[in-house]
PDB file of C-alpha atoms and ligand atoms in Angstrom:
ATOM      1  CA  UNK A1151       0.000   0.000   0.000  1.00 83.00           C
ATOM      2  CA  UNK A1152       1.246   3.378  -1.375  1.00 97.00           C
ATOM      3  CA  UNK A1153       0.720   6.277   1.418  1.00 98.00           C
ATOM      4  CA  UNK A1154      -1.341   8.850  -0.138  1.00 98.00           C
ATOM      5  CA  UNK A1155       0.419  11.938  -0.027  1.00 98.00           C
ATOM      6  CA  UNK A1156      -1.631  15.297   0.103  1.00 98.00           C
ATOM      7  CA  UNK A1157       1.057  18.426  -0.681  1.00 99.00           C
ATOM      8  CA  UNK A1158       0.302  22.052  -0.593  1.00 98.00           C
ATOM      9  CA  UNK A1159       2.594  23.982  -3.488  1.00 98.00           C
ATOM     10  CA  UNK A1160       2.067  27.897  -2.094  1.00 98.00           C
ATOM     11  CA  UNK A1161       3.800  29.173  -5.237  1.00 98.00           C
ATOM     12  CA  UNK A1162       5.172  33.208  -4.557  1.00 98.00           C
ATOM     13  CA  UNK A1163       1.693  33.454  -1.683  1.00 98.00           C
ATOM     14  CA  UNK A1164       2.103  34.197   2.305  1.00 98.00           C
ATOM     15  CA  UNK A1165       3.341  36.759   5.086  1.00 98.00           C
ATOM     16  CA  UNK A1166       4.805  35.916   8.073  1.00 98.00           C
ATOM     17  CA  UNK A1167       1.315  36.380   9.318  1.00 98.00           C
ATOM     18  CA  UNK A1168      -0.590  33.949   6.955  1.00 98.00           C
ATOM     19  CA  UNK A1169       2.036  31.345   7.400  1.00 98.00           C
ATOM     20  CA  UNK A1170       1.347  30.820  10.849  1.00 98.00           C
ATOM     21  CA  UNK A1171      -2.412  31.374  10.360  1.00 98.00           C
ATOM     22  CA  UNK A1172      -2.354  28.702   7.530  1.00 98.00           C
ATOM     23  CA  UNK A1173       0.255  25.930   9.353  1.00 98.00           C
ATOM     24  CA  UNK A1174      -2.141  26.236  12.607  1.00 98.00           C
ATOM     25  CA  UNK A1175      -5.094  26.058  11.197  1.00 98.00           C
ATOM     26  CA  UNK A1176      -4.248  22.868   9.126  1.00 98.00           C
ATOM     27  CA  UNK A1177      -2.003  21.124  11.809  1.00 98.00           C
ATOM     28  CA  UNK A1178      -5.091  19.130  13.865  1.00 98.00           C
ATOM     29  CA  UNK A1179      -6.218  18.005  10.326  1.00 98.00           C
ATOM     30  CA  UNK A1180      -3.229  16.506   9.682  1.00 98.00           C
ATOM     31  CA  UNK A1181      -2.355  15.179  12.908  1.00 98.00           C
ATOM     32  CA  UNK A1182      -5.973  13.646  13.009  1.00 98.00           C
ATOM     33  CA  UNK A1183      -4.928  11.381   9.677  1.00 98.00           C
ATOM     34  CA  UNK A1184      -1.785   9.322  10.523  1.00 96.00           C
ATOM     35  CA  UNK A1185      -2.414   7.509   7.546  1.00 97.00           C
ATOM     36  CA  UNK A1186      -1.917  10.612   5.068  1.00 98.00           C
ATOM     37  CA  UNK A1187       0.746  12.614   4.683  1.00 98.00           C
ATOM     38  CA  UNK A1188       0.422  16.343   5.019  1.00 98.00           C
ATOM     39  CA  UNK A1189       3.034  18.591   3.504  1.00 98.00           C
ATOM     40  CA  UNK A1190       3.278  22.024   2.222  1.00 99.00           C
ATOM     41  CA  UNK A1191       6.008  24.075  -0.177  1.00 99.00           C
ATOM     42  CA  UNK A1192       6.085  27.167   0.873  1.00 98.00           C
ATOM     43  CA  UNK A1193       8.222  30.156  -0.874  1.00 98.00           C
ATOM     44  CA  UNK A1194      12.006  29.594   0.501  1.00 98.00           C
ATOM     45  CA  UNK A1195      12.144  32.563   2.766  1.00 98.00           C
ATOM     46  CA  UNK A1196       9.091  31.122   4.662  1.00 98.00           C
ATOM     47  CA  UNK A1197      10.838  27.673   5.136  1.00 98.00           C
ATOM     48  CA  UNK A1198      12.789  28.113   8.600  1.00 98.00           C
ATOM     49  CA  UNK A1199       9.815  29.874   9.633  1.00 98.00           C
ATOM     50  CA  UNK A1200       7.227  26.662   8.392  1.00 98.00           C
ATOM     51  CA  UNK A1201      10.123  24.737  10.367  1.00 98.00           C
ATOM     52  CA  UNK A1202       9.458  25.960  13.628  1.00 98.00           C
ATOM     53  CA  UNK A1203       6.167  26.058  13.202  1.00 98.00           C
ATOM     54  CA  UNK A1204       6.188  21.757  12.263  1.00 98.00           C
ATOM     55  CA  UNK A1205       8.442  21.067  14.690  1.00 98.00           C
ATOM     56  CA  UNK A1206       6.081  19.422  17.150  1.00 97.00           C
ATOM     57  CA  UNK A1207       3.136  18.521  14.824  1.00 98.00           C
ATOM     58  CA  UNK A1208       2.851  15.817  11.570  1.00 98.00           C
ATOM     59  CA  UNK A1209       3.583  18.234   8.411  1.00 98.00           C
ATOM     60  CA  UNK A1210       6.250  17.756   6.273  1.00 98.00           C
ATOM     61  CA  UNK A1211       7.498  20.229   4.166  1.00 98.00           C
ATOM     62  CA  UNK A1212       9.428  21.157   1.358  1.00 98.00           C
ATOM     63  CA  UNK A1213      11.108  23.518  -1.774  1.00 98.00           C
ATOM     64  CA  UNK A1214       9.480  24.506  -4.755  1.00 98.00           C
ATOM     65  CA  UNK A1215      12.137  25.146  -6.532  1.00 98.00           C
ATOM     66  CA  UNK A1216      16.264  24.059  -6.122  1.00 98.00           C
ATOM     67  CA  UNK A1217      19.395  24.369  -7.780  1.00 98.00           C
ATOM     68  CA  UNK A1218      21.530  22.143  -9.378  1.00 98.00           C
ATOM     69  CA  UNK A1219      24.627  23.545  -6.815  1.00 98.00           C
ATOM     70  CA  UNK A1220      25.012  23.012  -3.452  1.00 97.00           C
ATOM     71  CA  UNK A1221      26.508  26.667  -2.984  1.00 97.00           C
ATOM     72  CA  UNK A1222      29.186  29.083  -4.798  1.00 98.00           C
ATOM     73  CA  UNK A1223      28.776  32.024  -7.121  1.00 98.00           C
ATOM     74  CA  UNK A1224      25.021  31.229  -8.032  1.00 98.00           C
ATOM     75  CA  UNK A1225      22.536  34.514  -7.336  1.00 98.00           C
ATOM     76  CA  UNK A1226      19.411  33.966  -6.247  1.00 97.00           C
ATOM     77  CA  UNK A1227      19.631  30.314  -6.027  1.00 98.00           C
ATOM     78  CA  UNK A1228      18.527  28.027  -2.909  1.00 98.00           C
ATOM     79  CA  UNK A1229      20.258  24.814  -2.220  1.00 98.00           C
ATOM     80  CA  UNK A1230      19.132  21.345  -1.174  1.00 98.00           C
ATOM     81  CA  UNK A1231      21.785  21.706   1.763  1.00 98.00           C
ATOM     82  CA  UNK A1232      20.376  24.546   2.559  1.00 98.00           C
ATOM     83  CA  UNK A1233      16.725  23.428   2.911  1.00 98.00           C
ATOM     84  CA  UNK A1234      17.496  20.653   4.248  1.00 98.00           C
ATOM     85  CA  UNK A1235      19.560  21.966   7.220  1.00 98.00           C
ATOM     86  CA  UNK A1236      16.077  22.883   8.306  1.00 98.00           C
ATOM     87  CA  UNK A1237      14.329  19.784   8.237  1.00 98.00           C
ATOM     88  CA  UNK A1238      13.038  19.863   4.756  1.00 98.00           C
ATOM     89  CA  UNK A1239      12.022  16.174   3.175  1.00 98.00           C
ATOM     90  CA  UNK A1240      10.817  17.482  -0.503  1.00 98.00           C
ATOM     91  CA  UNK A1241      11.797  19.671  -3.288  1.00 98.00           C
ATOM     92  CA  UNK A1242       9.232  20.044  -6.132  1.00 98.00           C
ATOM     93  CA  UNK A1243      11.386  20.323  -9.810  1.00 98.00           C
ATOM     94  CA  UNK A1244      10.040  20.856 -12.776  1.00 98.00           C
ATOM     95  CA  UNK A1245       6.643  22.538 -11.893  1.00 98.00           C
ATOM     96  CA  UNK A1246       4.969  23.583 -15.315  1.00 98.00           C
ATOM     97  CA  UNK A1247       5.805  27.351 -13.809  1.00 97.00           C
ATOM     98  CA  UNK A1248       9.272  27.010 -13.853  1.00 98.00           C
ATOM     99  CA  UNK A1249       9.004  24.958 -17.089  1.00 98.00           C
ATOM    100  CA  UNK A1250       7.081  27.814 -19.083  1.00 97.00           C
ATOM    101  CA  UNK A1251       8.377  31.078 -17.409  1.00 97.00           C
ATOM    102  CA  UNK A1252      11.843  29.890 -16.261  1.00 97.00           C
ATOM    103  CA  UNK A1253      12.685  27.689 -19.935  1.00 97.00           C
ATOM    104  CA  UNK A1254      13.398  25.066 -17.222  1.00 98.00           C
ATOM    105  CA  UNK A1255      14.324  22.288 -19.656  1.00 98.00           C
ATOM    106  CA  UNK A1256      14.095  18.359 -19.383  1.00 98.00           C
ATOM    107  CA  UNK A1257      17.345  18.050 -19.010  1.00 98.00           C
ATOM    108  CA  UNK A1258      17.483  20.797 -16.528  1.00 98.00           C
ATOM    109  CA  UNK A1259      15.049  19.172 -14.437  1.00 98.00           C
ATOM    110  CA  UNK A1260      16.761  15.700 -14.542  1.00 98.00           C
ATOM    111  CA  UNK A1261      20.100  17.524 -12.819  1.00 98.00           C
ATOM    112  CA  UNK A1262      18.119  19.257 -10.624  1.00 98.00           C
ATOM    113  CA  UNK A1263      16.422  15.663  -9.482  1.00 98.00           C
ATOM    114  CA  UNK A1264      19.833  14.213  -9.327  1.00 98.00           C
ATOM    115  CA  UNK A1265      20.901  16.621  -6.967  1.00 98.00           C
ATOM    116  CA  UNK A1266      17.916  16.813  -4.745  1.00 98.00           C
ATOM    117  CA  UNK A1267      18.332  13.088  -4.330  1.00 98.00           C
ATOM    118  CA  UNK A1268      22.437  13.747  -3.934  1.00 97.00           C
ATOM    119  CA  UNK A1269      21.576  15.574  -0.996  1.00 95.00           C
ATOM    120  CA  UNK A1270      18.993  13.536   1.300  1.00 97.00           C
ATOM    121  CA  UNK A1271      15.929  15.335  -0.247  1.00 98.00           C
ATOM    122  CA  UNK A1272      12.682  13.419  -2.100  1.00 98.00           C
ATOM    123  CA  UNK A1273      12.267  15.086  -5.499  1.00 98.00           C
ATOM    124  CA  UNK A1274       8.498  15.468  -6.281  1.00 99.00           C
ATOM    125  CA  UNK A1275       9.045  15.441 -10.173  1.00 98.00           C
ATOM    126  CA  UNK A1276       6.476  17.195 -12.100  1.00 98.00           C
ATOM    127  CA  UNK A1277       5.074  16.177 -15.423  1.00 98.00           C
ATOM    128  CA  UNK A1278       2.106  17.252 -17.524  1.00 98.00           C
ATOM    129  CA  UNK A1279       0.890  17.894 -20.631  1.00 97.00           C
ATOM    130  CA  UNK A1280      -0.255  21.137 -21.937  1.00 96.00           C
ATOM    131  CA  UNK A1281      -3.853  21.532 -23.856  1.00 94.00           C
ATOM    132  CA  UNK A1282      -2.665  21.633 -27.057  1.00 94.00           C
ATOM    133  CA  UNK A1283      -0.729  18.153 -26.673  1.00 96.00           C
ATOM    134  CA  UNK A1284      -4.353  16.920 -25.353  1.00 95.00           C
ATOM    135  CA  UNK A1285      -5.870  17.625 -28.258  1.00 93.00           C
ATOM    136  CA  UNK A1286      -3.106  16.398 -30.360  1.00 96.00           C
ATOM    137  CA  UNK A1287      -3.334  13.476 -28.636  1.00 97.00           C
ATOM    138  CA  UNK A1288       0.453  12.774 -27.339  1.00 98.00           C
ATOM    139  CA  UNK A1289      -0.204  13.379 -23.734  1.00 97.00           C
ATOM    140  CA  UNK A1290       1.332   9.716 -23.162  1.00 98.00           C
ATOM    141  CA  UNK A1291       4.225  10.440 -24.918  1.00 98.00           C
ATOM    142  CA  UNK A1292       4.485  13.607 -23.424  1.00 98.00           C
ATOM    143  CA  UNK A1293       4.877  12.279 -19.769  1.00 98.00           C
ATOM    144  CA  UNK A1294       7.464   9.538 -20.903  1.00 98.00           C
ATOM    145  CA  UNK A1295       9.594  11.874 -21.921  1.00 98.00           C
ATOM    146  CA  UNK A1296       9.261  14.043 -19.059  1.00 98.00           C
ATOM    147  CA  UNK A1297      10.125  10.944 -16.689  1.00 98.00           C
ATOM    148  CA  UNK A1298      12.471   9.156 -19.815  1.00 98.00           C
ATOM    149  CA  UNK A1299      14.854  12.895 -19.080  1.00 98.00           C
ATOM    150  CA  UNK A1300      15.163  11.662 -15.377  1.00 98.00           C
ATOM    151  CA  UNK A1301      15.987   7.669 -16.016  1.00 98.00           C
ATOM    152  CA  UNK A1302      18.311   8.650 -18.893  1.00 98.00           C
ATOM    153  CA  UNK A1303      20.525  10.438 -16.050  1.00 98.00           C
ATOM    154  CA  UNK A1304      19.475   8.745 -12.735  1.00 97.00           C
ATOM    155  CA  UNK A1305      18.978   5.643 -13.642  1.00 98.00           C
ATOM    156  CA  UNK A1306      15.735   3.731 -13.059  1.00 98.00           C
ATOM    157  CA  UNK A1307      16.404   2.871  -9.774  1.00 97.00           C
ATOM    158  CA  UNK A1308      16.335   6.600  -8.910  1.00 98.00           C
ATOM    159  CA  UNK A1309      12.700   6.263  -9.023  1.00 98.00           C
ATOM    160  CA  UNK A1310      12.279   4.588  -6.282  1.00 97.00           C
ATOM    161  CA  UNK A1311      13.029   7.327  -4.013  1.00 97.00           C
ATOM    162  CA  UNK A1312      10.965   9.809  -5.559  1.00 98.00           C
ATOM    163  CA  UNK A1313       7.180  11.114  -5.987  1.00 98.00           C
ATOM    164  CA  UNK A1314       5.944  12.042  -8.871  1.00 98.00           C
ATOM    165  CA  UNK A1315       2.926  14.917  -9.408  1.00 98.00           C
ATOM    166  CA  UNK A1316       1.168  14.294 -12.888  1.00 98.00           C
ATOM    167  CA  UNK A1317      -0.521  17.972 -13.618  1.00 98.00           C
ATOM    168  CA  UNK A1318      -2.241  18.670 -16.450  1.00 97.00           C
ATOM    169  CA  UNK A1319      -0.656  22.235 -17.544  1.00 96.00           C
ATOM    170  CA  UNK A1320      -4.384  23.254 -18.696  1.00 94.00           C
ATOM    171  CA  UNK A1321      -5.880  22.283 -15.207  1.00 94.00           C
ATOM    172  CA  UNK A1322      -3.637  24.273 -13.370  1.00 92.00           C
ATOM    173  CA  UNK A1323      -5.274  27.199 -11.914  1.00 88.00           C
ATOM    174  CA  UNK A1324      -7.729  27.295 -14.483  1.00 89.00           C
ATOM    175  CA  UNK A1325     -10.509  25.539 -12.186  1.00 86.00           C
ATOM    176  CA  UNK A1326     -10.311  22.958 -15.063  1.00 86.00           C
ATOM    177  CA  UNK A1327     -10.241  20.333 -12.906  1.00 85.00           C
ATOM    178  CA  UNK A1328      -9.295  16.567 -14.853  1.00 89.00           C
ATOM    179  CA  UNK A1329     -12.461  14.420 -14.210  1.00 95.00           C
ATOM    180  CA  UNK A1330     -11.367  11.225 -12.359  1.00 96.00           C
ATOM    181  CA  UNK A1331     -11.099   9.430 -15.666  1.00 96.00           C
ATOM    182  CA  UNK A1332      -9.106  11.532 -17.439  1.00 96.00           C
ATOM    183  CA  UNK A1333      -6.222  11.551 -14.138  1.00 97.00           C
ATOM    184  CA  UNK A1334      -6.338   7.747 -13.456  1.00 98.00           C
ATOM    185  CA  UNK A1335      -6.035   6.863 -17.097  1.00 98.00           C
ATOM    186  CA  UNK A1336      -2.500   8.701 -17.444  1.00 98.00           C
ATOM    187  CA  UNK A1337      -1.786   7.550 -13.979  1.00 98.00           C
ATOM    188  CA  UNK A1338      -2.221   3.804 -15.115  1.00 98.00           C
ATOM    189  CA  UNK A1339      -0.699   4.615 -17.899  1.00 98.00           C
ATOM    190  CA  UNK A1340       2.462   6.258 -16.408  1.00 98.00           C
ATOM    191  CA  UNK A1341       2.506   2.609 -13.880  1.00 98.00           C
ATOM    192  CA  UNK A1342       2.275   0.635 -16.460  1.00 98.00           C
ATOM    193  CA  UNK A1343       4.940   2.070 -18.493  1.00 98.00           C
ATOM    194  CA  UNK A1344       7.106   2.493 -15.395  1.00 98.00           C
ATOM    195  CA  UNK A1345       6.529  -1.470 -14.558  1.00 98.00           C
ATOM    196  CA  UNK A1346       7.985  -2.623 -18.165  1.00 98.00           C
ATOM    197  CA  UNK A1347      11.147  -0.901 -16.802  1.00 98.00           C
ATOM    198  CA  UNK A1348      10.918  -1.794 -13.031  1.00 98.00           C
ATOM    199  CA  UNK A1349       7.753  -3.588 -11.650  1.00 98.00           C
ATOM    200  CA  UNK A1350       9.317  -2.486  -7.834  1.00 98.00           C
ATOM    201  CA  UNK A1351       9.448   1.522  -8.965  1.00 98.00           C
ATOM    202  CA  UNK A1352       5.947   1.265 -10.238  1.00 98.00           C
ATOM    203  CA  UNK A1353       4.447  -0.626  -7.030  1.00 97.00           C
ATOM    204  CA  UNK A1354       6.528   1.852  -4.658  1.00 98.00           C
ATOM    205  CA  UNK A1355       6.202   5.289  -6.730  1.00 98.00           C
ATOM    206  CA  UNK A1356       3.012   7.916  -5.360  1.00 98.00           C
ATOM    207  CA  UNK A1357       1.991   9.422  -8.109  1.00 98.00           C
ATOM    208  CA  UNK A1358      -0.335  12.413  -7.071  1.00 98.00           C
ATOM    209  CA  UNK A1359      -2.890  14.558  -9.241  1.00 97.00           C
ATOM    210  CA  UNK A1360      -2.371  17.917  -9.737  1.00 97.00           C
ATOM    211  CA  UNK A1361      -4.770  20.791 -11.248  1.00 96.00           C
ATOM    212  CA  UNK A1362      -7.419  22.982  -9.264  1.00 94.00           C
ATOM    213  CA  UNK A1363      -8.051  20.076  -6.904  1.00 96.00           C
ATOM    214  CA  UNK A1364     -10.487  21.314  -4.310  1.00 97.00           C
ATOM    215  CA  UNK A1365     -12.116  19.609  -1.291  1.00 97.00           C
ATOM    216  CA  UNK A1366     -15.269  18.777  -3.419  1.00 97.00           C
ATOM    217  CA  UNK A1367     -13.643  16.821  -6.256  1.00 96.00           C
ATOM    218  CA  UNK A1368     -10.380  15.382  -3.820  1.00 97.00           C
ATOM    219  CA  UNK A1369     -12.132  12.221  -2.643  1.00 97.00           C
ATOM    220  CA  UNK A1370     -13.226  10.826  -6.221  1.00 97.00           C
ATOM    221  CA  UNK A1371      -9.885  11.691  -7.192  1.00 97.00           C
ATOM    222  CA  UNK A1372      -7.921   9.822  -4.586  1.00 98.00           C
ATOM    223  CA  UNK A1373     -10.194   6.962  -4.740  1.00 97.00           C
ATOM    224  CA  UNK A1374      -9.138   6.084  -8.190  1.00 98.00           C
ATOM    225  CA  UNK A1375      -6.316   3.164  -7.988  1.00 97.00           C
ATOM    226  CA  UNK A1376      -3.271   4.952  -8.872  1.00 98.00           C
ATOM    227  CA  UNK A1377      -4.365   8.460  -7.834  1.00 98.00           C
ATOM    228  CA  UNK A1378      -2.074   8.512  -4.777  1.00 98.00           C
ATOM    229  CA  UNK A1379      -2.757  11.602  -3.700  1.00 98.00           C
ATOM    230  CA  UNK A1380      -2.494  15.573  -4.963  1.00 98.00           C
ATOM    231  CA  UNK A1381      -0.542  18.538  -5.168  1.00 98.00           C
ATOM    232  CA  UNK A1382      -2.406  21.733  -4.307  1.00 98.00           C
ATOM    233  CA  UNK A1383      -1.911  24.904  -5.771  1.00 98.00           C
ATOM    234  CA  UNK A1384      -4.814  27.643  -4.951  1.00 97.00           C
ATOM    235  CA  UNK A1385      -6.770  25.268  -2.532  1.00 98.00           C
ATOM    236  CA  UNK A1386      -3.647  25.109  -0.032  1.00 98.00           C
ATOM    237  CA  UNK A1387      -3.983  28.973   0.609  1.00 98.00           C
ATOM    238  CA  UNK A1388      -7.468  28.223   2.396  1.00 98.00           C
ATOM    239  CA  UNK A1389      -7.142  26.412   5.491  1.00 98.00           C
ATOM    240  CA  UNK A1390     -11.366  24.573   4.473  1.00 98.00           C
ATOM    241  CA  UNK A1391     -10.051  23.962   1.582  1.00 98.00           C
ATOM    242  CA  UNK A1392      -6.975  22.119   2.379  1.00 98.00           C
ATOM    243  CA  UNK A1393      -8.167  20.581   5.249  1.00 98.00           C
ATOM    244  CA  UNK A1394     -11.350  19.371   3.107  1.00 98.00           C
ATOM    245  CA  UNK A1395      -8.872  17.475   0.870  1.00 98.00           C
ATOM    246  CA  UNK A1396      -7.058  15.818   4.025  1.00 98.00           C
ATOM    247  CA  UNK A1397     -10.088  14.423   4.799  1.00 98.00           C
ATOM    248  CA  UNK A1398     -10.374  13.210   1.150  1.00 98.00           C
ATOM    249  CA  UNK A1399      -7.534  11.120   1.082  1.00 98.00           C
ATOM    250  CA  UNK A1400      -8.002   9.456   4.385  1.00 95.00           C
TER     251      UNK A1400
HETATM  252  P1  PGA B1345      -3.766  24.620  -8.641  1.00 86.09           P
HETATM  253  O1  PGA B1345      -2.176  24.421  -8.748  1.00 86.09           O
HETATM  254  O2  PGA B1345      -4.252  23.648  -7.608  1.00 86.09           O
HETATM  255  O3  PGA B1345      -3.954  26.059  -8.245  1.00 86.09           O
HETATM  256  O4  PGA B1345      -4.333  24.320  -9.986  1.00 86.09           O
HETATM  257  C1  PGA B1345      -1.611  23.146  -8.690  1.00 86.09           C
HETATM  258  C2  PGA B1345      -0.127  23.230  -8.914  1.00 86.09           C
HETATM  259  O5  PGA B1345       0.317  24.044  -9.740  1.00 86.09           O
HETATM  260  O6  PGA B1345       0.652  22.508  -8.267  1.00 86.09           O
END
């Protein structure tokens, strides 16, 4: 059994004051489902502050964004020694964001994994096609060669150690939310083609749905069979919201 995973990606959202509004008013949620895990990306200058606040309650938390370096003449960049010094478990890489406004590149996103994983951090790899590859049909392909960047570098096994958030790029924000259908059949199909390469990576692997997931769709979402969970974007500023899709995946 997979353990769902339910992940809050703030994106460039919070104030010292809404951080500790939005971390208290989810914690009880999340302690009250032991069999979910809770865990939230906030921006990087909020992370030692999201530390203190989970030091004595169940949320896990991460980056949304890493370098490649551990540290040297790099402006503007955040490490994964950095982030991890304070307790972080995840980095997200390869968010559609960073792919469309940063020109964040497959490859790019494969060294970036590598080096989350180099440093004792879980890479939560995004993937996703964007509407016009819908409607052209290649969404399958689309995804392969998202992951195929990563395995190319890391190796298969690398996958083991890893989550991976399928979000479809025109259900992001959009309040397009997939229907059920439409997420588990690239979910499946993403297992399946991970199992004719290792049948351990595609038993162990969460793969969570991303895309305007709210607490009224979460539940028929995370019910599907290899729906293990979601990543959050506009939902995980409102603590009903967020808490609504806790409850979902329990
Ligand atoms: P959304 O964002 O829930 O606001 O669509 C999800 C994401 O980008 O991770």
């Amino acid at each position: 059994m997979r353990t769902p995973i339910v992940m809050g990606n703030w994106k460039l959202n919070g104030s010292k004051e809404s951080v500790t509004a939005l971390i208290k008013g989810i914690e009880a949620a999340a302690d009250a489902a032991p069999n979910v895990e809770v865990a939230v990306c906030p921006p990087a200058i909020f992370i030692d502050q999201v530390a203190t606040l989970c030091a004595n309650n169940s949320i896990e938390f991460g980056a949304q964004d890493i370098s490649t370096e551990v540290s040297g003449a790099f402006t503007g960049e955040t490490s994964t020694v950095m982030v991890k010094e304070f307790g972080a478990k995840y980095s997200l890489v390869g968010h559609s964001e960073r792919r469309q406004y940063h020109n964040e590149t497959d490859a790019l996103v494969a060294a970036k994994f590598v080096a989350i994983q180099a440093n004792g951090l879980v890479p939560v790899l995004c993937i996703g096609e964007t509407l016009e590859e819908r409607e052209a049909d290649v969404t399958k392909k689309v995804v392969e060669t998202q992951i195929k960047a990563v395995i190319d570098l890391a190796g298969i096994e690398a996958l083991e150690n890893c989550v991976i958030a399928y979000e479809p790029v025109w259900a992001i924000g959009t309040g397009k939310v997939a229907t059920s259908e439409q997420a588990q059949e690239v979910h499946a199909h993403i297992r399946s083609w991970l199992a004719e390469q290792s049948k351990v990576v595609a038993e162990k692997v969460q793969i969570l749905y991303g895309g305007s997931v709210k607490a009224a769709s979460a539940k028929e979402l995370f019910a599907q069979p290899d729906i293990d969970g979601g990543l959050v974007g506009g939902a995980a500023l409102i603590v009903e919201e967020f808490v609504g899709i806790i409850e979902g995946a329990k």
